[in-house]
Short mmCIF file of C-alpha atoms and ligand atoms in Angstrom, two decimals:
data_model
loop_
_atom_site.label_atom_id
_atom_site.label_comp_id
_atom_site.label_asym_id
_atom_site.label_seq_id
_atom_site.Cartn_x
_atom_site.Cartn_y
_atom_site.Cartn_z
CA UNK V 37 28.90 140.39 70.18
CA UNK V 38 32.10 140.50 72.13
CA UNK V 39 35.04 142.50 71.12
CA UNK V 40 37.00 139.13 70.02
CA UNK V 41 33.93 138.11 67.77
CA UNK V 42 33.94 141.80 66.00
CA UNK V 43 37.87 141.18 65.58
CA UNK V 44 36.97 137.87 63.96
CA UNK V 45 34.33 139.16 61.66
CA UNK V 46 36.82 142.25 60.66
CA UNK V 47 39.59 139.44 60.09
CA UNK V 48 37.41 137.13 58.02
CA UNK V 49 36.16 139.93 55.78
CA UNK V 50 39.69 141.03 55.00
CA UNK V 51 40.48 137.39 54.00
CA UNK V 52 37.96 137.49 51.28
CA UNK V 53 40.54 139.95 49.60
CA UNK V 54 43.21 137.02 49.46
CA UNK V 55 43.59 135.43 46.06
CA UNK V 56 45.59 132.32 45.29
CA UNK V 57 49.09 132.89 44.33
CA UNK V 58 49.23 136.18 46.42
CA UNK V 59 52.54 136.89 48.58
CA UNK V 60 50.88 138.14 51.84
CA UNK V 61 51.98 140.31 54.73
CA UNK V 62 50.78 138.29 57.85
CA UNK V 63 50.09 140.70 60.75
CA UNK V 64 50.56 140.43 64.46
CA UNK V 65 48.00 140.58 67.35
CA UNK V 66 44.76 139.31 68.40
CA UNK V 67 42.99 140.62 65.34
CA UNK V 68 45.49 139.55 62.74
CA UNK V 69 45.47 136.13 64.62
CA UNK V 70 41.98 135.43 63.28
CA UNK V 71 43.15 136.49 59.75
CA UNK V 72 46.08 134.21 59.79
CA UNK V 73 43.93 131.21 61.24
CA UNK V 74 41.52 131.84 58.23
CA UNK V 75 44.16 131.93 55.52
CA UNK V 76 45.23 128.59 56.94
CA UNK V 77 41.76 127.11 56.87
CA UNK V 78 41.15 127.98 53.41
CA UNK V 79 44.48 126.67 52.38
CA UNK V 80 43.80 123.34 54.37
CA UNK V 81 40.20 123.10 52.39
CA UNK V 82 42.01 123.85 48.90
CA UNK V 83 40.06 127.25 48.64
CA UNK V 84 43.26 128.91 48.37
CA UNK V 85 46.51 127.61 46.75
CA UNK V 86 49.99 128.93 46.23
CA UNK V 87 50.21 131.38 49.21
CA UNK V 88 53.51 132.71 50.32
CA UNK V 89 53.22 134.44 53.92
CA UNK V 90 55.71 136.97 55.20
CA UNK V 91 55.19 137.13 58.97
CA UNK V 92 55.79 140.36 60.82
CA UNK V 93 56.90 138.86 64.15
CA UNK V 94 58.29 135.65 65.43
CA UNK V 95 54.73 134.79 67.23
CA UNK V 96 53.22 135.06 63.82
CA UNK V 97 55.74 133.03 62.16
CA UNK V 98 55.33 130.38 64.89
CA UNK V 99 51.38 130.46 64.41
CA UNK V 100 51.83 130.35 60.63
CA UNK V 101 54.00 127.45 60.73
CA UNK V 102 51.64 125.52 62.86
CA UNK V 103 49.02 126.22 60.12
CA UNK V 104 51.11 124.84 57.52
CA UNK V 105 51.16 128.44 55.51
CA UNK V 106 54.25 128.50 53.33
CA UNK V 107 56.74 131.23 54.87
CA UNK V 108 59.31 133.47 53.17
CA UNK V 109 60.79 137.04 54.15
CA UNK V 110 61.54 140.30 52.69
CA UNK V 111 64.81 139.29 51.25
CA UNK V 112 63.15 136.79 49.02
CA UNK V 113 59.89 138.98 48.42
CA UNK V 114 60.71 142.85 48.50
CA UNK V 115 57.14 143.38 47.14
CA UNK V 116 54.10 141.92 48.53
CA UNK V 117 50.41 141.78 47.24
CA UNK V 118 48.54 142.38 50.45
CA UNK V 119 48.96 142.61 53.94
CA UNK V 120 46.30 142.35 56.79
CA UNK V 121 47.08 143.54 60.16
CA UNK V 122 45.35 145.26 63.27
CA UNK V 123 45.95 148.62 64.75
CA UNK V 124 45.60 150.22 68.10
CA UNK V 125 44.06 153.39 66.86
CA UNK V 126 42.77 154.60 63.47
CA UNK V 127 42.08 158.25 62.59
CA UNK V 128 39.53 159.25 59.94
CA UNK V 129 42.39 159.69 57.46
CA UNK V 130 43.39 156.02 58.05
CA UNK V 131 46.52 157.02 59.85
CA UNK V 132 47.34 154.27 62.53
CA UNK V 133 48.93 153.90 65.79
CA UNK V 134 50.47 150.25 66.07
CA UNK V 135 52.97 148.53 68.19
CA UNK V 136 51.21 147.92 71.52
CA UNK V 137 52.06 144.25 70.84
CA UNK V 138 55.63 145.13 70.33
CA UNK V 139 56.05 144.47 66.56
CA UNK V 140 55.76 147.78 65.07
CA UNK V 141 59.27 147.60 63.34
CA UNK V 142 58.99 144.21 61.37
CA UNK V 143 55.25 145.34 60.76
CA UNK V 144 56.20 148.76 59.17
CA UNK V 145 58.97 147.09 57.10
CA UNK V 146 56.53 144.49 55.67
CA UNK V 147 53.48 146.70 55.60
CA UNK V 148 55.62 149.61 53.76
CA UNK V 149 56.12 147.41 50.66
CA UNK V 150 52.66 146.02 50.12
CA UNK V 151 50.58 147.11 47.02
CA UNK V 152 47.42 146.87 49.43
CA UNK V 153 47.36 147.06 53.24
CA UNK V 154 44.02 146.10 54.97
CA UNK V 155 43.52 147.31 58.59
CA UNK V 156 41.09 145.19 60.52
CA UNK V 157 39.67 146.56 63.57
CA UNK V 158 36.70 146.54 66.05
CA UNK V 159 35.11 149.63 66.51
CA UNK V 160 36.91 150.48 69.67
CA UNK V 161 39.93 151.43 67.96
CA UNK V 162 38.58 154.37 65.97
CA UNK V 163 39.78 157.86 67.42
CA UNK V 164 39.54 161.37 66.19
CA UNK V 165 42.99 162.01 66.31
CA UNK V 166 46.25 159.65 67.01
CA UNK V 167 47.27 159.40 70.47
CA UNK V 168 43.61 160.53 71.59
CA UNK V 169 42.91 157.27 73.34
CA UNK V 170 45.23 158.09 76.09
CA UNK V 171 46.75 154.52 75.29
CA UNK V 172 50.53 154.55 74.45
CA UNK V 173 52.23 155.57 71.26
CA UNK V 174 55.04 153.03 71.00
CA UNK V 175 58.71 154.07 69.91
CA UNK V 176 61.15 151.42 69.43
CA UNK V 177 64.79 152.54 70.70
CA UNK V 178 67.94 150.78 70.97
CA UNK V 179 69.03 149.72 74.66
CA UNK V 180 72.10 151.66 74.54
CA UNK V 181 71.32 154.81 76.85
CA UNK V 182 67.52 154.32 76.42
CA UNK V 183 66.81 156.72 79.35
CA UNK V 184 68.39 159.37 77.37
CA UNK V 185 66.38 158.80 74.31
CA UNK V 186 63.16 158.66 76.38
CA UNK V 187 63.91 162.05 78.08
CA UNK V 188 64.72 163.45 74.58
CA UNK V 189 61.16 162.00 73.40
CA UNK V 190 59.49 163.22 76.36
CA UNK V 191 60.80 166.85 75.91
CA UNK V 192 60.12 166.88 72.19
CA UNK V 193 56.26 166.61 72.61
CA UNK V 194 55.95 168.68 76.06
CA UNK V 195 53.44 170.83 74.10
CA UNK V 196 51.18 167.60 73.88
CA UNK V 197 51.63 166.69 77.76
CA UNK V 198 53.86 163.79 76.89
CA UNK V 199 55.05 161.39 79.38
CA UNK V 200 57.71 158.55 78.17
CA UNK V 201 57.73 155.52 79.76
CA UNK V 202 59.97 152.09 79.45
CA UNK V 203 57.95 149.24 78.49
CA UNK V 204 58.54 146.45 81.00
CA UNK V 205 58.22 142.67 80.35
CA UNK V 206 55.28 142.00 82.62
CA UNK V 207 55.48 138.37 81.77
CA UNK V 208 58.81 138.26 83.76
CA UNK V 209 58.77 140.98 86.29
CA UNK V 210 57.63 144.42 86.41
CA UNK V 211 61.68 145.65 86.49
CA UNK V 212 62.88 143.96 83.49
CA UNK V 213 62.45 145.83 80.14
CA UNK V 214 60.47 144.47 77.44
CA UNK V 215 62.78 143.19 74.42
CA UNK V 216 61.45 143.48 70.95
CA UNK V 217 62.09 140.37 68.21
CA UNK V 218 64.94 142.66 67.24
CA UNK V 219 66.47 143.08 70.64
CA UNK V 220 65.30 146.70 71.23
CA UNK V 221 63.39 148.29 73.77
CA UNK V 222 59.93 150.25 73.71
CA UNK V 223 59.43 153.51 75.11
CA UNK V 224 55.64 154.22 75.19
CA UNK V 225 54.76 157.95 74.76
CA UNK V 226 51.46 159.00 76.69
CA UNK V 227 49.86 162.00 75.46
CA UNK V 228 47.34 164.53 76.93
CA UNK V 229 46.86 166.60 73.67
CA UNK V 230 47.04 166.29 70.03
CA UNK V 231 50.53 166.07 68.59
CA UNK V 232 49.74 168.42 65.70
CA UNK V 233 51.25 167.77 62.29
CA UNK V 234 51.88 164.00 62.42
CA UNK V 235 54.48 164.14 59.39
CA UNK V 236 56.47 166.61 61.47
CA UNK V 237 56.28 164.58 64.79
CA UNK V 238 57.42 161.54 62.80
CA UNK V 239 60.49 163.41 61.20
CA UNK V 240 61.60 164.80 64.56
CA UNK V 241 61.39 161.17 66.38
CA UNK V 242 63.11 159.70 63.41
CA UNK V 243 65.86 162.26 63.59
CA UNK V 244 66.83 161.08 67.10
CA UNK V 245 69.80 158.59 66.60
CA UNK V 246 68.64 156.27 69.43
CA UNK V 247 65.16 155.77 67.88
CA UNK V 248 64.72 152.96 65.53
CA UNK V 249 61.32 153.41 64.38
CA UNK V 250 57.70 154.75 65.90
CA UNK V 251 54.10 153.37 66.11
CA UNK V 252 52.63 156.02 63.74
CA UNK V 253 51.70 154.25 60.29
CA UNK V 254 51.08 157.45 58.41
CA UNK V 255 49.26 157.05 54.90
CA UNK V 256 50.01 153.26 54.87
CA UNK V 257 46.88 151.80 54.81
CA UNK V 258 44.98 151.40 51.89
CA UNK V 259 41.61 149.87 53.04
CA UNK V 260 39.98 149.84 56.62
CA UNK V 261 37.77 147.11 57.68
CA UNK V 262 35.77 148.17 61.10
CA UNK V 263 33.53 145.48 62.79
CA UNK V 264 30.97 147.08 65.15
CA UNK V 265 27.48 146.20 66.61
CA UNK V 266 25.79 147.64 63.59
CA UNK V 267 27.83 145.39 61.10
CA UNK V 268 30.96 145.60 59.18
CA UNK V 269 32.37 148.74 57.25
CA UNK V 270 34.90 148.64 54.46
CA UNK V 271 36.35 152.01 53.75
CA UNK V 272 38.97 152.53 51.07
CA UNK V 273 41.63 155.21 51.04
O1 LIG T 54 51.02 145.66 68.17
C1 LIG T 54 50.41 145.70 67.01
O2 LIG T 54 51.09 146.44 65.93
C2 LIG T 54 49.21 145.02 66.69
O3 LIG T 54 49.00 144.84 65.37
C3 LIG T 54 48.24 146.07 67.30
O4 LIG T 54 48.32 147.20 66.65
C4 LIG T 54 46.73 145.31 67.46
O5 LIG T 54 46.74 144.41 68.12
P1 LIG T 54 45.13 143.87 68.39
O6 LIG T 54 44.55 143.46 67.23
O7 LIG T 54 45.52 142.74 69.37
O8 LIG T 54 44.26 144.84 69.10
#
C-alpha cells in the first residue's frame, strides 16, 4: 500500500465517526483532504445530512466549497462536535506536531474547541518523542523583526541542539518568506535532542511577544487512527 492509500484508509475510518447534524472542524493537509472528500461524498449520497464544516485553512475552505459542504466559522460556532485532521508527528501520549502545511494557527483555534479531535495518520508519523523525526517544529511568528524572534527561539532550545530557519515560499522563490493564511511567517525549529518538558517548552515559546502560536498540539487529540501495513489501529486517549 502506498503512503497515500494508508492516509485514505485512516481518513475514511475517521469519517465513520461523523453523524448527521454535527458541526465539524475540517483539517488541512494530504490526509485530511481524503476525509473532507469522503464527507462531501456521503453528503452527496444523502448518507449524511445537516453537516456544517468549519475549515482550518483557505485551502480546505476551497476544497469544501467545491464539494458543496455547508461552511461556517468559529464566530457562529464557538463549540464544535468533532474535528478530523492529520499530523506531522504523534508521540505515545497523543501529543502532536502539526503545521508543516502552514495552517497550525487556524487548526489549533478550531481543534481547541472540539468535543472530539480525531487525528488521522499513516504509520510513518509515529515518533517516540516530539521533534524526534528531525523534521521541523513550526512556529508562526509576526513578520516584524522575525529574525530577532527566530534567534530568541534558537537560543531558548540550545539544550536540544535547536536550529531555527525561516520557512521560504518555495513556490515563488527560495528567497521570499512563506506567508500564512493570517499574514504571518513561519520559523521552523530543527531539533537534535529531546525538548524535555513539552508544557514548559510551549509556555516559553508563547511568552515571546513575536510568537503567534507553535505547532505542538499538547493533550488536544482525543482519538488516534493510524493506518499501517498491518491494518488500521484506533487508539482513544
Ligand atoms: O500542516 C498541518 O498541520 C497538516 O495537518 C499536517 O500536520 C499533516 O499533513 P499531511 O496529512 O499532509 O501529512
